[in-house]
Each structure stands twice: as structure tokens, then as C-alpha cells.
């Protein structure tokens, strides 16, 4: 089963994109399964999360950050992809006004590069209609079923011979043509080629590196979070949300953080008074509604994270992957984009993060 990601959240106070609409590709002919539509709202952003690194055995009442010296990133090998720019064209940080993003410049059949959302929560790549037109699609009759975060739909596909970005070379393959819900990107680069790779996103310098992993350990000043790869190629780690143990999916294609109902129910012992309703719009354009709640602190590895909002709901994708009986959190770019540097190493099964300077204690 294949997956692709992107969704938008529409809170009562405005619109903000909140990415995971993991998509499953199945056999042709499944009927559309849609949730009720809702009207669009004006745009609004989500407050940026903050994080501190906590030592394994800190003294009572203290919180310590990484070592004060700034780590020096080693020069990448010549055969890897390096993207840098004066303005954030590919890697943008989460702020109080904008949710961060990671876009990769991808050559498809020698054309482009196209800016595709680098999506660790998607196990298949996809493009939007305008990208398919540039690639010279002649209205192919092939279709596939796309199962997204909020529903499923039959979409057309286009054949491509190869996709190239850094050390990734994929193809031939068929790319689903999906709705343009990516906030300016031209499609999705899924995780189907990331096995054995190392991704480094430097949010402060608009720098993206995709290379073969050589098993490098985390540099000084980085906090390491171990993960495992589950169905769909999804990276999953262990977290605690307000003291509640949960499984967390690391999803760079999701702009917002989403929780399932078991996690919400466990947290209801201390219900929030600031709950707001929010519509979630998936890549299939189906809509589901959830509760937008200020989250208690999240503990992940040696990190303690505050200031995150979680959208809770009985989402279609949680049902699809049978993630409805235990607490599950999907961590999006509202949190991941708040770091200074994010490294995801698929060979080491480690996520390494360096905190932004204002967050260091």
C-alpha cells in the first residue's frame, strides 16, 4: 500500500495549512469515500513551538540545553544534492506567522527542477495538474485510488521514466495527479527512495542536503531521537504528551500536528478551555472536522517541547492504518520546522535536531 501526504486545516479563526493527507494507492475502481464539505476561511498561522534539550539525569528543577558551542557541519560529498539560496526557496523555518516547509528540487524525465514537498509521511510521489502538463502528459487513461487523510478518490496517473534529486534516482514509475493543496509546491517527493539516505534541512540558511548515509553520529549540540520504520515507510518514534505515552509519526509533509481520539481521551483528565473546531482538508479535497487544542508539553528523546497545537479527530487515515486503539500523534512541520537544523538518517534510524539559538538555555 502506497501513501502520499498533504492537507489543510480551517480553524474557526482562519485558515492554516496542516499537511498530512497520507495517500494510499490501490487498484483501479474503488469508489470515492468523502467527508462532508465545508466553506473556506481566510488565512491564519499557528504559533511556533519551542523546545529545550533535557539531559538524561538533570538536577532537580533544572533544564539544560545542548553545549553552547556551535557545531560545524562537515562538508558534504560531491555526489550529494546541496540547495542554498539568499531567500527561503526550499527550506523555510516555522515562525509565528508561517509554518515551515522542506521542498526539494526534482528533475523529472530531465525537465525541471520542480519544487516538490519532501514528505517522510508519503511512500509514493505525486504531482499537481500543472506539473503534469509541463511534463507533456497526453491525457492518459490510467487511474489509481488515492486514500488520503480525510477520504479517498480515483485520480489519473502519468508515466515517467525517472526522477532525480541528489543521490535519489527513481523510476520508471507512475505518478498520481492530485489536487494542488501544497501551498505553492508542484507535488510531493515521497519516501520510496529514502532508504539508506540522510536528509539535512538547515532552516536558518535555506539549505537542503540529500545524500547517502555513511552512519555519521550526531554532531556536538544535536539531540538524537531514535525511530523505527513502520508500514508505508513511516518513521515512528516514542513520545510522551502530557505524561501520556504515544507513538509519533515524523511527517515532513504535514504542516500541522494531528492526534487520534485515544490520545485525546487520555488527555481529557485535564481538558483544555481553549478548544476550537477546525476543518481538515485532505489531498482528495474531502473534509473532516477536529478539535484544535493547545497541547501540554511533549517529551521526545531528550527534548521537551511546548507551544504546540494538536488537531484531534477520528481521521480517515488513522482508521485506514488501524491506528485507532492506542494514542498516536502525527508530528508536522509546525513543530519540526521550529528547529534550527533537522537531520533524518534512514540508515541509522535517527532524527537529529539542533535547537534555534533563542531556545538554548
mmCIF file of C-alpha atoms in Angstrom:
data_model
loop_
_atom_site.group_PDB
_atom_site.id
_atom_site.type_symbol
_atom_site.label_atom_id
_atom_site.label_comp_id
_atom_site.label_asym_id
_atom_site.label_seq_id
_atom_site.Cartn_x
_atom_site.Cartn_y
_atom_site.Cartn_z
ATOM 1 C CA UNK A 1 0.000 0.000 0.000
ATOM 2 C CA UNK A 2 1.406 3.390 -1.046
ATOM 3 C CA UNK A 3 0.991 6.756 0.695
ATOM 4 C CA UNK A 4 1.221 10.473 -0.210
ATOM 5 C CA UNK A 5 0.658 13.454 2.127
ATOM 6 C CA UNK A 6 -0.959 16.940 2.243
ATOM 7 C CA UNK A 7 -3.944 18.502 3.997
ATOM 8 C CA UNK A 8 -5.214 21.918 5.037
ATOM 9 C CA UNK A 9 -6.792 22.904 8.349
ATOM 10 C CA UNK A 10 -9.511 25.520 8.524
ATOM 11 C CA UNK A 11 -9.998 26.715 12.136
ATOM 12 C CA UNK A 12 -12.837 28.993 13.098
ATOM 13 C CA UNK A 13 -10.405 31.908 13.296
ATOM 14 C CA UNK A 14 -8.931 31.401 9.839
ATOM 15 C CA UNK A 15 -7.014 29.122 7.510
ATOM 16 C CA UNK A 16 -3.689 27.456 8.035
ATOM 17 C CA UNK A 17 -2.181 24.601 6.086
ATOM 18 C CA UNK A 18 -1.583 21.461 8.089
ATOM 19 C CA UNK A 19 -0.241 18.877 5.860
ATOM 20 C CA UNK A 20 -0.684 15.168 6.423
ATOM 21 C CA UNK A 21 -3.048 13.679 3.909
ATOM 22 C CA UNK A 22 -1.265 10.403 3.582
ATOM 23 C CA UNK A 23 -2.413 8.811 0.383
ATOM 24 C CA UNK A 24 -2.720 5.128 -0.320
ATOM 25 C CA UNK A 25 -2.608 3.891 -3.913
ATOM 26 C CA UNK A 26 -4.678 0.808 -4.578
ATOM 27 C CA UNK A 27 -6.217 -0.978 -7.556
ATOM 28 C CA UNK A 28 -8.374 0.891 -10.048
ATOM 29 C CA UNK A 29 -12.073 1.235 -9.454
ATOM 30 C CA UNK A 30 -12.638 1.849 -5.707
ATOM 31 C CA UNK A 31 -15.451 4.344 -5.071
ATOM 32 C CA UNK A 32 -14.865 7.797 -3.619
ATOM 33 C CA UNK A 33 -15.302 7.941 0.147
ATOM 34 C CA UNK A 34 -15.776 11.574 1.089
ATOM 35 C CA UNK A 35 -16.475 13.508 4.261
ATOM 36 C CA UNK A 36 -18.818 16.488 4.331
ATOM 37 C CA UNK A 37 -17.506 19.642 2.580
ATOM 38 C CA UNK A 38 -17.074 22.941 4.387
ATOM 39 C CA UNK A 39 -16.641 26.554 3.336
ATOM 40 C CA UNK A 40 -13.192 28.112 3.156
ATOM 41 C CA UNK A 41 -11.978 30.708 5.625
ATOM 42 C CA UNK A 42 -9.342 33.474 5.495
ATOM 43 C CA UNK A 43 -5.750 32.597 6.360
ATOM 44 C CA UNK A 44 -4.138 32.486 9.785
ATOM 45 C CA UNK A 45 -0.963 30.958 11.162
ATOM 46 C CA UNK A 46 -0.075 28.735 14.107
ATOM 47 C CA UNK A 47 2.218 29.826 16.946
ATOM 48 C CA UNK A 48 5.708 28.392 16.649
ATOM 49 C CA UNK A 49 6.654 25.642 19.072
ATOM 50 C CA UNK A 50 9.636 25.968 21.358
ATOM 51 C CA UNK A 51 11.929 23.197 22.573
ATOM 52 C CA UNK A 52 14.644 22.692 25.134
ATOM 53 C CA UNK A 53 17.052 19.784 25.385
ATOM 54 C CA UNK A 54 16.932 17.938 28.697
ATOM 55 C CA UNK A 55 19.908 15.856 29.947
ATOM 56 C CA UNK A 56 19.360 12.231 30.879
ATOM 57 C CA UNK A 57 19.696 12.925 34.628
ATOM 58 C CA UNK A 58 19.199 16.665 35.163
ATOM 59 C CA UNK A 59 19.387 18.177 38.613
ATOM 60 C CA UNK A 60 16.023 18.764 40.227
ATOM 61 C CA UNK A 61 14.302 21.845 38.881
ATOM 62 C CA UNK A 62 16.799 22.479 36.085
ATOM 63 C CA UNK A 63 16.584 22.346 32.302
ATOM 64 C CA UNK A 64 19.769 22.284 30.288
ATOM 65 C CA UNK A 65 20.321 22.862 26.591
ATOM 66 C CA UNK A 66 22.968 21.477 24.248
ATOM 67 C CA UNK A 67 26.595 22.519 24.554
ATOM 68 C CA UNK A 68 26.977 26.267 23.918
ATOM 69 C CA UNK A 69 29.471 25.936 21.104
ATOM 70 C CA UNK A 70 28.029 25.967 17.601
ATOM 71 C CA UNK A 71 28.705 22.663 15.810
ATOM 72 C CA UNK A 72 30.487 22.830 12.457
ATOM 73 C CA UNK A 73 28.661 20.862 9.765
ATOM 74 C CA UNK A 74 31.063 18.758 7.742
ATOM 75 C CA UNK A 75 31.379 19.439 4.013
ATOM 76 C CA UNK A 76 29.130 17.074 2.041
ATOM 77 C CA UNK A 77 30.498 14.629 -0.524
ATOM 78 C CA UNK A 78 30.440 15.797 -4.123
ATOM 79 C CA UNK A 79 27.767 13.353 -5.262
ATOM 80 C CA UNK A 80 25.034 14.669 -2.975
ATOM 81 C CA UNK A 81 22.417 17.355 -3.522
ATOM 82 C CA UNK A 82 23.015 20.722 -1.873
ATOM 83 C CA UNK A 83 20.466 23.521 -2.173
ATOM 84 C CA UNK A 84 21.219 27.013 -0.897
ATOM 85 C CA UNK A 85 19.620 30.394 -1.586
ATOM 86 C CA UNK A 86 19.612 34.000 -0.381
ATOM 87 C CA UNK A 87 15.851 33.820 0.206
ATOM 88 C CA UNK A 88 13.943 30.781 1.539
ATOM 89 C CA UNK A 89 13.042 28.993 -1.686
ATOM 90 C CA UNK A 90 13.271 25.420 -0.441
ATOM 91 C CA UNK A 91 13.778 25.245 3.343
ATOM 92 C CA UNK A 92 11.789 27.731 5.451
ATOM 93 C CA UNK A 93 11.546 27.914 9.236
ATOM 94 C CA UNK A 94 8.365 27.867 11.329
ATOM 95 C CA UNK A 95 7.623 31.303 12.820
ATOM 96 C CA UNK A 96 4.634 32.878 14.494
ATOM 97 C CA UNK A 97 3.339 33.900 11.058
ATOM 98 C CA UNK A 98 4.323 30.987 8.839
ATOM 99 C CA UNK A 99 4.620 27.211 9.051
ATOM 100 C CA UNK A 100 7.948 25.835 7.859
ATOM 101 C CA UNK A 101 8.484 23.724 4.759
ATOM 102 C CA UNK A 102 11.014 21.443 3.081
ATOM 103 C CA UNK A 103 10.852 21.496 -0.718
ATOM 104 C CA UNK A 104 13.239 19.505 -2.924
ATOM 105 C CA UNK A 105 14.223 20.467 -6.499
ATOM 106 C CA UNK A 106 13.464 17.342 -8.527
ATOM 107 C CA UNK A 107 14.218 16.620 -12.179
ATOM 108 C CA UNK A 108 11.513 14.511 -13.811
ATOM 109 C CA UNK A 109 12.445 12.987 -17.176
ATOM 110 C CA UNK A 110 15.111 15.664 -17.480
ATOM 111 C CA UNK A 111 12.655 18.548 -17.034
ATOM 112 C CA UNK A 112 12.521 20.977 -14.142
ATOM 113 C CA UNK A 113 13.665 21.099 -11.477
ATOM 114 C CA UNK A 114 10.223 21.021 -9.905
ATOM 115 C CA UNK A 115 9.757 22.031 -6.266
ATOM 116 C CA UNK A 116 8.245 19.001 -4.535
ATOM 117 C CA UNK A 117 7.343 18.738 -0.847
ATOM 118 C CA UNK A 118 9.854 16.370 0.770
ATOM 119 C CA UNK A 119 7.407 14.128 2.581
ATOM 120 C CA UNK A 120 8.600 11.453 5.017
ATOM 121 C CA UNK A 121 4.945 10.513 5.578
ATOM 122 C CA UNK A 122 4.371 9.569 1.926
ATOM 123 C CA UNK A 123 5.583 6.366 0.335
ATOM 124 C CA UNK A 124 4.759 7.447 -3.208
ATOM 125 C CA UNK A 125 5.454 10.648 -5.091
ATOM 126 C CA UNK A 126 2.807 12.687 -6.914
ATOM 127 C CA UNK A 127 2.413 15.862 -8.961
ATOM 128 C CA UNK A 128 -0.241 18.533 -9.423
ATOM 129 C CA UNK A 129 -2.041 19.072 -12.773
ATOM 130 C CA UNK A 130 0.125 21.991 -13.935
ATOM 131 C CA UNK A 131 3.278 19.899 -13.415
ATOM 132 C CA UNK A 132 1.739 17.016 -15.355
ATOM 133 C CA UNK A 133 1.023 19.446 -18.201
ATOM 134 C CA UNK A 134 4.647 20.649 -18.284
ATOM 135 C CA UNK A 135 5.774 17.024 -18.419
ATOM 136 C CA UNK A 136 3.722 16.623 -21.563
ATOM 137 C CA UNK A 137 1.010 14.323 -20.282
ATOM 138 C CA UNK A 138 -1.318 13.388 -23.150
ATOM 139 C CA UNK A 139 -4.379 12.663 -21.047
ATOM 140 C CA UNK A 140 -3.535 9.100 -20.045
ATOM 141 C CA UNK A 141 -6.465 6.861 -19.197
ATOM 142 C CA UNK A 142 -4.674 5.116 -16.326
ATOM 143 C CA UNK A 143 -6.078 5.808 -12.870
ATOM 144 C CA UNK A 144 -5.393 4.827 -9.294
ATOM 145 C CA UNK A 145 -7.219 5.119 -5.991
ATOM 146 C CA UNK A 146 -5.749 7.741 -3.664
ATOM 147 C CA UNK A 147 -6.607 7.290 0.005
ATOM 148 C CA UNK A 148 -5.880 10.491 1.874
ATOM 149 C CA UNK A 149 -6.097 11.736 5.432
ATOM 150 C CA UNK A 150 -9.787 12.560 5.088
ATOM 151 C CA UNK A 151 -11.093 10.305 2.311
ATOM 152 C CA UNK A 152 -10.347 8.515 -0.951
ATOM 153 C CA UNK A 153 -10.750 9.289 -4.647
ATOM 154 C CA UNK A 154 -9.859 7.942 -8.079
ATOM 155 C CA UNK A 155 -7.211 10.120 -9.773
ATOM 156 C CA UNK A 156 -5.352 9.925 -13.098
ATOM 157 C CA UNK A 157 -1.699 8.912 -13.298
ATOM 158 C CA UNK A 158 1.116 9.781 -15.703
ATOM 159 C CA UNK A 159 4.077 7.548 -16.591
ATOM 160 C CA UNK A 160 7.594 8.905 -16.043
ATOM 161 C CA UNK A 161 10.941 7.286 -16.793
ATOM 162 C CA UNK A 162 12.987 8.719 -13.944
ATOM 163 C CA UNK A 163 13.064 11.174 -11.049
ATOM 164 C CA UNK A 164 16.378 12.609 -9.869
ATOM 165 C CA UNK A 165 17.335 14.570 -6.776
ATOM 166 C CA UNK A 166 20.730 14.334 -5.124
ATOM 167 C CA UNK A 167 21.577 10.660 -4.660
ATOM 168 C CA UNK A 168 17.976 9.631 -5.334
ATOM 169 C CA UNK A 169 17.271 8.086 -8.710
ATOM 170 C CA UNK A 170 13.843 6.544 -9.100
ATOM 171 C CA UNK A 171 11.829 5.160 -11.967
ATOM 172 C CA UNK A 172 10.270 4.198 -14.160
ATOM 173 C CA UNK A 173 7.080 4.842 -12.213
ATOM 174 C CA UNK A 174 3.566 6.228 -12.456
ATOM 175 C CA UNK A 175 2.770 9.483 -10.667
ATOM 176 C CA UNK A 176 -0.739 10.215 -9.412
ATOM 177 C CA UNK A 177 -2.018 13.651 -10.412
ATOM 178 C CA UNK A 178 -3.562 15.169 -7.270
ATOM 179 C CA UNK A 179 -5.174 18.442 -6.235
ATOM 180 C CA UNK A 180 -2.969 21.485 -5.702
ATOM 181 C CA UNK A 181 -3.046 21.659 -1.891
ATOM 182 C CA UNK A 182 0.693 22.098 -1.323
ATOM 183 C CA UNK A 183 0.905 25.847 -0.778
ATOM 184 C CA UNK A 184 2.987 26.621 -3.868
ATOM 185 C CA UNK A 185 4.881 23.360 -4.315
ATOM 186 C CA UNK A 186 4.395 21.385 -7.519
ATOM 187 C CA UNK A 187 3.848 17.974 -5.974
ATOM 188 C CA UNK A 188 5.217 15.533 -3.412
ATOM 189 C CA UNK A 189 8.510 13.641 -3.208
ATOM 190 C CA UNK A 190 7.669 10.516 -1.229
ATOM 191 C CA UNK A 191 9.841 8.275 0.885
ATOM 192 C CA UNK A 192 10.100 5.445 -1.664
ATOM 193 C CA UNK A 193 13.726 6.366 -2.396
ATOM 194 C CA UNK A 194 14.897 7.403 1.073
ATOM 195 C CA UNK A 195 16.072 4.034 2.418
ATOM 196 C CA UNK A 196 19.742 4.360 3.327
ATOM 197 C CA UNK A 197 19.662 8.131 2.788
ATOM 198 C CA UNK A 198 20.384 11.077 5.080
ATOM 199 C CA UNK A 199 18.391 14.311 4.858
ATOM 200 C CA UNK A 200 19.713 17.536 6.348
ATOM 201 C CA UNK A 201 17.497 20.639 6.397
ATOM 202 C CA UNK A 202 19.125 23.840 7.663
ATOM 203 C CA UNK A 203 16.187 26.156 8.289
ATOM 204 C CA UNK A 204 18.321 29.187 9.070
ATOM 205 C CA UNK A 205 20.191 29.091 5.764
ATOM 206 C CA UNK A 206 17.653 27.679 3.261
ATOM 207 C CA UNK A 207 19.920 24.671 2.773
ATOM 208 C CA UNK A 208 18.832 21.132 1.928
ATOM 209 C CA UNK A 209 21.201 18.161 1.613
ATOM 210 C CA UNK A 210 20.093 14.709 0.428
ATOM 211 C CA UNK A 211 22.893 12.137 0.399
ATOM 212 C CA UNK A 212 23.735 8.536 1.070
ATOM 213 C CA UNK A 213 24.125 7.933 4.787
ATOM 214 C CA UNK A 214 27.586 6.921 5.927
ATOM 215 C CA UNK A 215 26.469 6.326 9.508
ATOM 216 C CA UNK A 216 27.710 9.653 10.826
ATOM 217 C CA UNK A 217 26.859 10.234 14.512
ATOM 218 C CA UNK A 218 25.154 13.414 15.652
ATOM 219 C CA UNK A 219 27.455 16.418 15.971
ATOM 220 C CA UNK A 220 28.022 18.379 19.190
ATOM 221 C CA UNK A 221 24.919 20.382 20.078
ATOM 222 C CA UNK A 222 22.465 17.968 18.418
ATOM 223 C CA UNK A 223 19.804 15.965 20.240
ATOM 224 C CA UNK A 224 19.174 12.464 18.855
ATOM 225 C CA UNK A 225 15.741 10.808 18.671
ATOM 226 C CA UNK A 226 15.675 7.178 17.511
ATOM 227 C CA UNK A 227 12.878 5.951 15.264
ATOM 228 C CA UNK A 228 11.713 2.780 13.557
ATOM 229 C CA UNK A 229 10.199 2.440 10.093
ATOM 230 C CA UNK A 230 6.665 1.007 10.037
ATOM 231 C CA UNK A 231 4.077 0.238 7.351
ATOM 232 C CA UNK A 232 4.175 2.693 4.484
ATOM 233 C CA UNK A 233 7.795 3.601 5.233
ATOM 234 C CA UNK A 234 6.623 5.903 8.031
ATOM 235 C CA UNK A 235 9.263 6.892 10.625
ATOM 236 C CA UNK A 236 7.778 6.342 14.083
ATOM 237 C CA UNK A 237 9.213 7.250 17.484
ATOM 238 C CA UNK A 238 8.041 7.202 21.099
ATOM 239 C CA UNK A 239 6.843 10.386 22.791
ATOM 240 C CA UNK A 240 5.032 11.467 25.922
ATOM 241 C CA UNK A 241 2.265 14.042 25.620
ATOM 242 C CA UNK A 242 1.316 15.493 28.988
ATOM 243 C CA UNK A 243 2.756 12.333 30.540
ATOM 244 C CA UNK A 244 0.775 10.030 28.214
ATOM 245 C CA UNK A 245 2.875 7.582 26.183
ATOM 246 C CA UNK A 246 2.130 7.721 22.445
ATOM 247 C CA UNK A 247 3.538 6.581 19.137
ATOM 248 C CA UNK A 248 4.518 9.524 16.944
ATOM 249 C CA UNK A 249 4.879 9.601 13.155
ATOM 250 C CA UNK A 250 7.514 12.043 11.874
ATOM 251 C CA UNK A 251 5.941 13.682 8.838
ATOM 252 C CA UNK A 252 7.734 16.474 6.995
ATOM 253 C CA UNK A 253 4.813 16.648 4.560
ATOM 254 C CA UNK A 254 2.360 17.577 7.302
ATOM 255 C CA UNK A 255 2.177 21.258 8.130
ATOM 256 C CA UNK A 256 0.281 20.652 11.364
ATOM 257 C CA UNK A 257 0.332 18.140 14.233
ATOM 258 C CA UNK A 258 -2.644 15.761 14.489
ATOM 259 C CA UNK A 259 -3.681 13.336 17.250
ATOM 260 C CA UNK A 260 -6.117 10.442 17.312
ATOM 261 C CA UNK A 261 -9.092 10.044 19.645
ATOM 262 C CA UNK A 262 -7.434 7.639 22.166
ATOM 263 C CA UNK A 263 -4.764 10.275 22.820
ATOM 264 C CA UNK A 264 -7.398 12.977 23.241
ATOM 265 C CA UNK A 265 -9.414 10.800 25.607
ATOM 266 C CA UNK A 266 -6.361 10.077 27.778
ATOM 267 C CA UNK A 267 -5.636 13.807 27.969
ATOM 268 C CA UNK A 268 -9.244 14.698 28.887
ATOM 269 C CA UNK A 269 -8.412 14.209 32.561
ATOM 270 C CA UNK A 270 -7.160 17.781 32.258
ATOM 271 C CA UNK A 271 -9.375 19.238 29.484
ATOM 272 C CA UNK A 272 -8.328 22.477 27.805
ATOM 273 C CA UNK A 273 -10.596 25.519 27.977
ATOM 274 C CA UNK A 274 -9.279 26.870 24.682
ATOM 275 C CA UNK A 275 -10.592 24.198 22.316
ATOM 276 C CA UNK A 276 -11.625 25.390 18.847
ATOM 277 C CA UNK A 277 -13.102 23.478 15.932
ATOM 278 C CA UNK A 278 -11.003 23.083 12.784
ATOM 279 C CA UNK A 279 -11.719 21.620 9.359
ATOM 280 C CA UNK A 280 -9.087 19.340 7.859
ATOM 281 C CA UNK A 281 -8.976 19.270 4.058
ATOM 282 C CA UNK A 282 -7.135 16.316 2.534
ATOM 283 C CA UNK A 283 -5.394 15.857 -0.781
ATOM 284 C CA UNK A 284 -8.638 14.339 -2.091
ATOM 285 C CA UNK A 285 -10.398 17.603 -1.047
ATOM 286 C CA UNK A 286 -12.611 15.696 1.398
ATOM 287 C CA UNK A 287 -13.169 17.486 4.712
ATOM 288 C CA UNK A 288 -13.222 16.265 8.309
ATOM 289 C CA UNK A 289 -13.545 18.277 11.499
ATOM 290 C CA UNK A 290 -11.396 18.081 14.621
ATOM 291 C CA UNK A 291 -10.665 19.863 17.896
ATOM 292 C CA UNK A 292 -7.801 22.374 17.804
ATOM 293 C CA UNK A 293 -6.317 22.169 21.303
ATOM 294 C CA UNK A 294 -3.238 23.759 22.941
ATOM 295 C CA UNK A 295 -1.157 20.705 23.820
ATOM 296 C CA UNK A 296 0.609 20.010 27.108
ATOM 297 C CA UNK A 297 4.368 19.618 26.896
ATOM 298 C CA UNK A 298 5.661 16.927 24.562
ATOM 299 C CA UNK A 299 8.722 14.887 25.529
ATOM 300 C CA UNK A 300 10.629 13.340 22.620
ATOM 301 C CA UNK A 301 14.033 11.826 23.268
ATOM 302 C CA UNK A 302 15.923 14.463 25.241
ATOM 303 C CA UNK A 303 13.608 17.255 24.090
ATOM 304 C CA UNK A 304 10.821 18.962 25.991
ATOM 305 C CA UNK A 305 8.560 20.842 23.572
ATOM 306 C CA UNK A 306 5.930 23.448 24.424
ATOM 307 C CA UNK A 307 3.631 25.732 22.483
ATOM 308 C CA UNK A 308 2.262 23.087 20.099
ATOM 309 C CA UNK A 309 -1.390 22.926 18.999
ATOM 310 C CA UNK A 310 -2.831 19.487 18.200
ATOM 311 C CA UNK A 311 -5.863 18.796 15.999
ATOM 312 C CA UNK A 312 -7.724 15.795 17.449
ATOM 313 C CA UNK A 313 -10.229 13.754 15.484
ATOM 314 C CA UNK A 314 -11.363 10.374 14.194
ATOM 315 C CA UNK A 315 -9.490 10.866 10.936
ATOM 316 C CA UNK A 316 -9.942 8.626 7.935
ATOM 317 C CA UNK A 317 -6.236 7.809 7.687
ATOM 318 C CA UNK A 318 -5.980 6.677 11.312
ATOM 319 C CA UNK A 319 -8.778 4.200 10.538
ATOM 320 C CA UNK A 320 -7.075 3.105 7.312
ATOM 321 C CA UNK A 321 -3.839 2.205 9.125
ATOM 322 C CA UNK A 322 -5.685 0.774 12.161
ATOM 323 C CA UNK A 323 -4.245 3.472 14.427
ATOM 324 C CA UNK A 324 -7.399 3.862 16.482
ATOM 325 C CA UNK A 325 -6.870 1.748 19.591
ATOM 326 C CA UNK A 326 -3.780 3.383 21.147
ATOM 327 C CA UNK A 327 -2.593 7.010 21.425
ATOM 328 C CA UNK A 328 -0.973 8.197 18.176
ATOM 329 C CA UNK A 329 0.448 11.610 17.291
ATOM 330 C CA UNK A 330 1.424 12.799 13.830
ATOM 331 C CA UNK A 331 4.187 15.426 14.145
ATOM 332 C CA UNK A 332 4.112 18.042 11.404
ATOM 333 C CA UNK A 333 6.191 20.983 10.255
ATOM 334 C CA UNK A 334 4.692 23.345 12.832
ATOM 335 C CA UNK A 335 6.985 21.504 15.269
ATOM 336 C CA UNK A 336 9.724 20.094 13.018
ATOM 337 C CA UNK A 337 10.248 23.464 11.346
ATOM 338 C CA UNK A 338 10.877 25.175 14.668
ATOM 339 C CA UNK A 339 14.343 23.613 14.950
ATOM 340 C CA UNK A 340 17.471 25.243 13.587
ATOM 341 C CA UNK A 341 18.683 22.095 11.815
ATOM 342 C CA UNK A 342 16.804 18.826 11.213
ATOM 343 C CA UNK A 343 18.581 15.624 10.132
ATOM 344 C CA UNK A 344 16.744 12.379 9.346
ATOM 345 C CA UNK A 345 19.052 9.416 8.790
ATOM 346 C CA UNK A 346 17.264 6.362 7.396
ATOM 347 C CA UNK A 347 20.307 4.123 7.718
ATOM 348 C CA UNK A 348 20.895 4.973 11.383
ATOM 349 C CA UNK A 349 17.153 5.264 12.144
ATOM 350 C CA UNK A 350 17.881 8.540 13.921
ATOM 351 C CA UNK A 351 16.417 12.018 13.808
ATOM 352 C CA UNK A 352 18.930 14.638 14.940
ATOM 353 C CA UNK A 353 17.896 18.190 15.766
ATOM 354 C CA UNK A 354 19.703 21.340 16.781
ATOM 355 C CA UNK A 355 17.674 23.949 18.595
ATOM 356 C CA UNK A 356 17.448 27.553 17.447
ATOM 357 C CA UNK A 357 19.747 29.874 19.385
ATOM 358 C CA UNK A 358 16.928 31.753 21.208
ATOM 359 C CA UNK A 359 15.745 28.406 22.608
ATOM 360 C CA UNK A 360 19.097 27.400 24.089
ATOM 361 C CA UNK A 361 19.218 27.608 27.867
#
